[in-house]
Short mmCIF file of C-alpha atoms in Angstrom, two decimals:
data_model
loop_
_atom_site.label_atom_id
_atom_site.label_comp_id
_atom_site.label_asym_id
_atom_site.label_seq_id
_atom_site.Cartn_x
_atom_site.Cartn_y
_atom_site.Cartn_z
CA UNK F 11 -65.60 72.36 82.75
CA UNK F 12 -65.29 74.48 79.48
CA UNK F 13 -63.02 73.95 76.30
CA UNK F 14 -60.39 70.64 76.45
CA UNK F 15 -57.84 68.86 77.87
CA UNK F 16 -56.23 66.20 75.43
CA UNK F 17 -55.00 65.12 78.85
CA UNK F 18 -52.56 67.61 79.56
CA UNK F 19 -52.18 70.00 81.71
CA UNK F 20 -53.17 73.76 81.58
CA UNK F 21 -49.99 75.20 80.32
CA UNK F 22 -48.86 72.29 77.93
CA UNK F 23 -52.53 73.02 76.27
CA UNK F 24 -51.97 76.39 76.46
CA UNK F 25 -47.76 76.55 74.41
CA UNK F 26 -49.95 73.44 71.67
CA UNK F 27 -52.29 76.02 70.98
CA UNK F 28 -49.83 78.86 70.22
CA UNK F 29 -47.51 76.13 67.86
CA UNK F 30 -50.54 74.46 65.83
CA UNK F 31 -50.84 77.93 65.53
CA UNK F 32 -47.99 79.62 64.46
CA UNK F 33 -47.40 76.61 62.43
CA UNK F 34 -50.54 76.96 60.24
CA UNK F 35 -49.92 80.80 60.05
CA UNK F 36 -45.97 79.59 58.50
CA UNK F 37 -47.43 76.79 55.81
CA UNK F 38 -51.33 77.32 55.21
CA UNK F 39 -52.10 73.76 56.23
CA UNK F 40 -50.53 71.48 58.81
CA UNK F 41 -51.82 67.72 59.17
CA UNK F 42 -53.11 67.99 62.73
CA UNK F 43 -55.22 65.48 64.93
CA UNK F 44 -58.82 66.15 64.77
CA UNK F 45 -59.75 67.30 68.60
CA UNK F 46 -56.57 69.50 68.31
CA UNK F 47 -57.81 71.15 65.60
CA UNK F 48 -60.97 72.11 66.88
CA UNK F 49 -59.16 72.60 69.86
CA UNK F 50 -56.95 75.68 68.21
CA UNK F 51 -60.02 76.34 65.78
CA UNK F 52 -61.50 79.42 67.78
CA UNK F 53 -57.29 80.37 68.35
CA UNK F 54 -56.23 80.63 65.16
CA UNK F 55 -59.43 82.78 63.85
CA UNK F 56 -59.56 85.33 66.41
CA UNK F 57 -55.74 86.26 66.52
CA UNK F 58 -56.83 86.37 62.72
CA UNK F 59 -59.55 88.57 63.74
CA UNK F 60 -57.32 91.00 65.39
CA UNK F 61 -55.00 91.44 62.82
CA UNK F 62 -57.95 92.06 61.43
CA UNK F 63 -59.00 94.58 63.86
CA UNK F 64 -55.64 96.68 63.95
CA UNK F 65 -55.35 96.25 59.49
CA UNK F 66 -58.53 98.63 59.60
CA UNK F 67 -56.65 101.45 62.26
CA UNK F 68 -53.12 101.65 61.06
CA UNK F 69 -53.66 105.18 58.56
CA UNK F 70 -56.24 106.34 61.12
CA UNK F 71 -55.66 105.47 64.82
CA UNK F 72 -51.34 104.28 64.50
CA UNK F 73 -51.63 103.48 68.92
CA UNK F 74 -54.71 100.95 68.15
CA UNK F 75 -52.48 99.07 65.10
CA UNK F 76 -50.28 98.96 67.44
CA UNK F 77 -52.26 97.58 69.84
CA UNK F 78 -53.44 94.67 68.35
CA UNK F 79 -50.30 94.05 66.53
CA UNK F 80 -48.87 93.23 70.22
CA UNK F 81 -51.69 91.68 71.62
CA UNK F 82 -50.92 88.95 68.55
CA UNK F 83 -47.67 89.58 69.62
CA UNK F 84 -48.58 88.34 73.07
CA UNK F 85 -50.83 85.33 71.68
CA UNK F 86 -48.77 84.19 68.80
CA UNK F 87 -44.66 84.73 70.09
CA UNK F 88 -43.73 84.89 66.96
CA UNK F 89 -42.01 87.55 65.03
CA UNK F 90 -42.27 86.61 61.84
CA UNK F 91 -45.60 85.04 61.79
CA UNK F 92 -47.17 88.28 63.42
CA UNK F 93 -45.08 90.07 59.92
CA UNK F 94 -46.39 87.57 57.76
CA UNK F 95 -50.29 88.43 59.24
CA UNK F 96 -50.36 92.04 59.11
CA UNK F 97 -48.48 91.85 55.49
CA UNK F 98 -45.11 94.08 56.86
CA UNK F 99 -41.56 93.74 55.94
CA UNK F 100 -41.15 90.72 53.24
CA UNK F 101 -44.45 90.25 52.66
CA UNK F 102 -45.19 93.75 51.95
CA UNK F 103 -46.13 93.26 48.57
CA UNK F 104 -48.12 90.59 49.54
CA UNK F 105 -50.53 92.36 51.60
CA UNK F 106 -49.81 89.46 54.72
CA UNK F 107 -52.74 86.91 55.76
CA UNK F 108 -55.07 89.36 57.23
CA UNK F 109 -55.58 91.66 54.74
CA UNK F 110 -57.10 88.16 52.91
CA UNK F 111 -60.32 87.52 55.21
CA UNK F 112 -60.65 91.89 55.57
CA UNK F 113 -64.68 90.41 53.80
CA UNK F 114 -64.91 87.72 55.30
CA UNK F 115 -67.35 88.33 58.20
CA UNK F 116 -65.43 86.67 62.02
#
């Protein structure tokens, strides 16, 4: 069996990953157990990578940008965190979280 079970059902693990990723992207730093952090790391990195791909498509491929935006929104289910990730709304001046990682691999 692949992945960590964390003594939870599949739906509980999914909710746990979403909640920890939302907290991490909202506050920038969280306190959790090592096992939960390892499980959430790949989930959060994939979300940031999808947001980076969306930002690269923002000016040239509007449907591609919207697709990436909706993918991230369906994964996180928190519109405010997604706006912060993409640098929209009140985070327009700062550029958002994904903008910070544009020059990094992954």
